[in-house]
mmCIF file of C-alpha atoms in Angstrom:
data_model
loop_
_atom_site.group_PDB
_atom_site.id
_atom_site.type_symbol
_atom_site.label_atom_id
_atom_site.label_comp_id
_atom_site.label_asym_id
_atom_site.label_seq_id
_atom_site.Cartn_x
_atom_site.Cartn_y
_atom_site.Cartn_z
ATOM 1 C CA UNK V 80 -1.881 22.646 -2.518
ATOM 2 C CA UNK V 81 -2.172 19.549 -0.346
ATOM 3 C CA UNK V 82 0.639 18.364 1.875
ATOM 4 C CA UNK V 83 2.419 15.223 0.696
ATOM 5 C CA UNK V 84 1.462 12.007 2.569
ATOM 6 C CA UNK V 85 5.149 11.437 3.373
ATOM 7 C CA UNK V 86 5.373 14.848 5.045
ATOM 8 C CA UNK V 87 2.213 14.262 7.084
ATOM 9 C CA UNK V 88 3.550 10.829 8.095
ATOM 10 C CA UNK V 89 6.774 12.459 9.284
ATOM 11 C CA UNK V 90 4.844 15.071 11.257
ATOM 12 C CA UNK V 91 2.642 12.389 12.832
ATOM 13 C CA UNK V 92 5.648 10.206 13.706
ATOM 14 C CA UNK V 93 7.532 13.081 15.326
ATOM 15 C CA UNK V 94 4.449 14.190 17.251
ATOM 16 C CA UNK V 95 3.530 10.678 18.410
ATOM 17 C CA UNK V 96 7.137 10.000 19.456
ATOM 18 C CA UNK V 97 7.008 13.021 21.751
ATOM 19 C CA UNK V 98 3.636 11.959 23.154
ATOM 20 C CA UNK V 99 4.710 8.340 23.608
ATOM 21 C CA UNK V 100 7.636 9.431 25.791
ATOM 22 C CA UNK V 101 5.064 10.581 28.318
ATOM 23 C CA UNK V 102 2.962 7.393 28.228
ATOM 24 C CA UNK V 103 3.631 5.178 31.284
ATOM 25 C CA UNK V 104 4.120 1.834 29.491
ATOM 26 C CA UNK V 105 5.224 0.260 32.800
ATOM 27 C CA UNK V 106 1.566 0.265 33.870
ATOM 28 C CA UNK V 107 0.039 -2.999 32.527
ATOM 29 C CA UNK V 108 -3.345 -1.322 31.982
ATOM 30 C CA UNK V 109 -1.823 1.387 29.781
ATOM 31 C CA UNK V 110 0.178 -1.207 27.863
ATOM 32 C CA UNK V 111 -2.942 -3.311 27.281
ATOM 33 C CA UNK V 112 -4.838 -0.241 26.063
ATOM 34 C CA UNK V 113 -2.036 0.451 23.541
ATOM 35 C CA UNK V 114 -2.106 -3.196 22.427
ATOM 36 C CA UNK V 115 -5.886 -3.007 22.040
ATOM 37 C CA UNK V 116 -5.584 0.212 19.984
ATOM 38 C CA UNK V 117 -3.017 -1.484 17.738
ATOM 39 C CA UNK V 118 -5.239 -4.547 17.296
ATOM 40 C CA UNK V 119 -8.299 -2.361 16.599
ATOM 41 C CA UNK V 120 -6.340 -0.374 14.013
ATOM 42 C CA UNK V 121 -5.363 -3.591 12.221
ATOM 43 C CA UNK V 122 -8.927 -4.937 12.307
ATOM 44 C CA UNK V 123 -10.144 -1.663 10.761
ATOM 45 C CA UNK V 124 -7.486 -1.927 8.033
ATOM 46 C CA UNK V 125 -8.417 -5.546 7.258
ATOM 47 C CA UNK V 126 -12.082 -4.497 7.224
ATOM 48 C CA UNK V 127 -11.298 -1.749 4.695
ATOM 49 C CA UNK V 128 -9.359 -4.187 2.506
ATOM 50 C CA UNK V 129 -12.094 -6.842 2.646
ATOM 51 C CA UNK V 130 -14.670 -4.192 1.729
ATOM 52 C CA UNK V 131 -12.462 -3.091 -1.188
ATOM 53 C CA UNK V 132 -12.194 -6.725 -2.309
ATOM 54 C CA UNK V 133 -15.976 -7.071 -2.317
ATOM 55 C CA UNK V 134 -16.391 -3.819 -4.281
ATOM 56 C CA UNK V 135 -13.705 -4.825 -6.808
ATOM 57 C CA UNK V 136 -15.265 -8.275 -7.242
ATOM 58 C CA UNK V 137 -18.756 -6.755 -7.537
ATOM 59 C CA UNK V 138 -17.668 -4.272 -10.244
ATOM 60 C CA UNK V 139 -15.593 -6.948 -12.049
ATOM 61 C CA UNK V 140 -14.319 -4.379 -14.558
ATOM 62 C CA UNK V 141 -13.038 -6.434 -17.496
ATOM 63 C CA UNK V 142 -11.655 -3.445 -19.387
ATOM 64 C CA UNK V 143 -8.318 -4.435 -20.928
ATOM 65 C CA UNK V 144 -5.298 -2.711 -19.416
ATOM 66 C CA UNK V 145 -1.951 -2.762 -21.218
ATOM 67 C CA UNK V 146 1.275 -1.402 -19.810
ATOM 68 C CA UNK V 147 5.002 -2.009 -19.987
ATOM 69 C CA UNK V 148 6.420 -3.270 -16.713
ATOM 70 C CA UNK V 149 9.929 -1.891 -16.152
ATOM 71 C CA UNK V 150 12.856 -4.313 -16.290
ATOM 72 C CA UNK V 151 14.497 -5.260 -12.994
ATOM 73 C CA UNK V 152 17.202 -2.875 -11.750
ATOM 74 C CA UNK V 153 20.577 -3.645 -13.269
ATOM 75 C CA UNK V 154 19.055 -5.801 -16.003
ATOM 76 C CA UNK V 155 19.926 -5.256 -19.638
ATOM 77 C CA UNK V 156 16.497 -6.508 -20.692
ATOM 78 C CA UNK V 157 13.771 -4.161 -21.796
ATOM 79 C CA UNK V 158 10.446 -3.886 -19.992
ATOM 80 C CA UNK V 159 7.830 -6.615 -20.331
ATOM 81 C CA UNK V 160 4.422 -5.952 -21.847
ATOM 82 C CA UNK V 161 1.604 -6.819 -19.447
ATOM 83 C CA UNK V 162 -1.947 -7.242 -20.703
ATOM 84 C CA UNK V 163 -4.513 -7.647 -17.956
ATOM 85 C CA UNK V 164 -7.915 -6.376 -16.885
ATOM 86 C CA UNK V 165 -8.742 -3.579 -14.468
ATOM 87 C CA UNK V 166 -10.300 -6.200 -12.152
ATOM 88 C CA UNK V 167 -7.151 -8.360 -12.149
ATOM 89 C CA UNK V 168 -4.893 -5.305 -11.718
ATOM 90 C CA UNK V 169 -6.908 -3.958 -8.779
ATOM 91 C CA UNK V 170 -7.033 -7.427 -7.207
ATOM 92 C CA UNK V 171 -3.252 -7.779 -7.464
ATOM 93 C CA UNK V 172 -2.733 -4.306 -6.004
ATOM 94 C CA UNK V 173 -5.068 -5.154 -3.114
ATOM 95 C CA UNK V 174 -3.211 -8.418 -2.536
ATOM 96 C CA UNK V 175 0.085 -6.534 -2.290
ATOM 97 C CA UNK V 176 -1.477 -4.057 0.178
ATOM 98 C CA UNK V 177 -2.693 -6.951 2.347
ATOM 99 C CA UNK V 178 0.708 -8.646 2.167
ATOM 100 C CA UNK V 179 2.446 -5.412 3.205
ATOM 101 C CA UNK V 180 0.052 -5.029 6.143
ATOM 102 C CA UNK V 181 0.647 -8.599 7.323
ATOM 103 C CA UNK V 182 4.405 -8.092 7.048
ATOM 104 C CA UNK V 183 4.087 -4.974 9.212
ATOM 105 C CA UNK V 184 2.064 -6.896 11.805
ATOM 106 C CA UNK V 185 4.688 -9.666 11.903
ATOM 107 C CA UNK V 186 7.529 -7.167 12.291
ATOM 108 C CA UNK V 187 5.644 -5.317 15.014
ATOM 109 C CA UNK V 188 4.989 -8.622 16.760
ATOM 110 C CA UNK V 189 8.704 -9.426 16.790
ATOM 111 C CA UNK V 190 9.658 -5.919 17.930
ATOM 112 C CA UNK V 191 7.059 -5.850 20.700
ATOM 113 C CA UNK V 192 6.947 -9.438 21.939
ATOM 114 C CA UNK V 193 10.578 -10.457 21.436
ATOM 115 C CA UNK V 194 12.518 -7.184 21.784
ATOM 116 C CA UNK V 195 9.988 -5.594 24.209
ATOM 117 C CA UNK V 196 9.677 -2.294 22.289
ATOM 118 C CA UNK V 197 6.450 -0.507 23.200
ATOM 119 C CA UNK V 198 6.654 2.949 21.587
ATOM 120 C CA UNK V 199 6.121 1.639 18.025
ATOM 121 C CA UNK V 200 2.725 0.278 19.110
ATOM 122 C CA UNK V 201 1.366 3.810 19.229
ATOM 123 C CA UNK V 202 2.884 4.905 15.914
ATOM 124 C CA UNK V 203 1.855 1.690 14.161
ATOM 125 C CA UNK V 204 -1.718 2.193 15.342
ATOM 126 C CA UNK V 205 -1.915 5.404 13.301
ATOM 127 C CA UNK V 206 0.372 5.364 10.239
ATOM 128 C CA UNK V 207 -0.850 2.099 8.580
ATOM 129 C CA UNK V 208 -4.483 3.142 9.074
ATOM 130 C CA UNK V 209 -3.719 6.497 7.468
ATOM 131 C CA UNK V 210 -1.978 4.677 4.611
ATOM 132 C CA UNK V 211 -4.944 2.369 4.074
ATOM 133 C CA UNK V 212 -7.332 5.325 3.933
ATOM 134 C CA UNK V 213 -5.068 7.165 1.460
ATOM 135 C CA UNK V 214 -4.262 4.265 -0.895
ATOM 136 C CA UNK V 215 -5.153 4.583 -4.582
ATOM 137 C CA UNK V 216 -7.638 1.702 -4.416
ATOM 138 C CA UNK V 217 -9.387 3.283 -1.430
ATOM 139 C CA UNK V 218 -9.577 6.622 -3.223
ATOM 140 C CA UNK V 219 -11.226 4.952 -6.221
ATOM 141 C CA UNK V 220 -13.456 2.297 -4.652
ATOM 142 C CA UNK V 221 -14.258 3.747 -1.208
ATOM 143 C CA UNK V 222 -14.140 7.515 -1.680
ATOM 144 C CA UNK V 223 -15.464 7.372 -5.275
ATOM 145 C CA UNK V 224 -12.768 9.450 -6.959
ATOM 146 C CA UNK V 225 -12.473 8.957 -10.723
ATOM 147 C CA UNK V 226 -9.577 6.812 -11.983
ATOM 148 C CA UNK V 227 -7.884 9.677 -13.798
ATOM 149 C CA UNK V 228 -4.701 11.666 -13.300
ATOM 150 C CA UNK V 229 -2.638 10.191 -10.441
ATOM 151 C CA UNK V 230 -5.289 7.479 -9.995
ATOM 152 C CA UNK V 231 -5.003 6.263 -13.606
ATOM 153 C CA UNK V 232 -3.957 2.635 -13.834
ATOM 154 C CA UNK V 233 -1.200 1.472 -13.701
ATOM 155 C CA UNK V 234 -0.635 3.471 -10.542
ATOM 156 C CA UNK V 235 2.552 5.480 -10.222
ATOM 157 C CA UNK V 236 4.786 4.178 -7.461
ATOM 158 C CA UNK V 237 4.979 6.583 -4.557
ATOM 159 C CA UNK V 238 8.366 8.223 -4.223
ATOM 160 C CA UNK V 239 10.073 6.656 -1.286
ATOM 161 C CA UNK V 240 13.401 5.923 0.322
ATOM 162 C CA UNK V 241 14.391 3.246 -2.208
ATOM 163 C CA UNK V 242 12.722 4.792 -5.280
ATOM 164 C CA UNK V 243 16.075 5.854 -6.740
ATOM 165 C CA UNK V 244 17.167 2.214 -6.912
ATOM 166 C CA UNK V 245 14.131 1.107 -8.886
ATOM 167 C CA UNK V 246 14.045 1.155 -12.645
ATOM 168 C CA UNK V 247 11.126 3.535 -13.044
ATOM 169 C CA UNK V 248 7.358 3.487 -13.325
ATOM 170 C CA UNK V 249 5.270 1.250 -15.526
ATOM 171 C CA UNK V 250 4.601 2.854 -18.898
ATOM 172 C CA UNK V 251 1.063 2.810 -20.221
ATOM 173 C CA UNK V 252 1.380 5.311 -23.052
ATOM 174 C CA UNK V 253 0.412 4.044 -26.497
ATOM 175 C CA UNK V 254 3.920 4.472 -27.920
ATOM 176 C CA UNK V 255 5.596 2.293 -25.233
ATOM 177 C CA UNK V 256 2.890 -0.392 -25.449
ATOM 178 C CA UNK V 257 3.120 -0.580 -29.262
ATOM 179 C CA UNK V 258 6.935 -0.751 -29.126
ATOM 180 C CA UNK V 259 6.743 -3.629 -26.615
ATOM 181 C CA UNK V 260 4.145 -5.423 -28.776
ATOM 182 C CA UNK V 261 6.386 -5.124 -31.856
ATOM 183 C CA UNK V 262 9.390 -6.369 -29.888
ATOM 184 C CA UNK V 263 7.358 -9.363 -28.704
ATOM 185 C CA UNK V 264 8.076 -8.817 -25.004
ATOM 186 C CA UNK V 265 5.283 -10.569 -23.158
ATOM 187 C CA UNK V 266 1.692 -9.766 -23.956
ATOM 188 C CA UNK V 267 0.041 -12.829 -22.471
ATOM 189 C CA UNK V 268 -3.234 -11.794 -20.924
ATOM 190 C CA UNK V 269 -3.471 -12.618 -17.231
ATOM 191 C CA UNK V 270 -6.797 -14.143 -16.195
#
């Protein structure tokens, strides 16, 4: 049985925190090396995402994908039926991965340049790269794993800190899709 990505992230963070205590960040050369490692890590991640974009656009899988998107937390509404294509779904997932990466870079920029924190540079050089290499899209389009099981679209949301506050995963089973179609909740195909 494989170790959960969250557990390996925790192990890496704890290990890197101990190592980073011993790194002499006061030395400008060491600090510049850490900055360069962080920049290189982000360029690799962007390279992976751009490669995934080219593969997704090259495949242009127009297979119809129907699923019921869960209603917002606290809402009395029922989920909305979404009809899209595999290409559009993968493109939207990739866009959200890129947006999350850019948000992380902005936050790291504020923490490092404004608040002068240096230890997160080391951690953020490793964890986002690991996440990019372990993402569902990377598993399918880069590593060539079949889109079945946990990789079946729509992807299950990874259990995380705030997962208990969310209204649940998207439902793609035939019964939920047919119920949403009968109820007339959405169904407009996204192009």
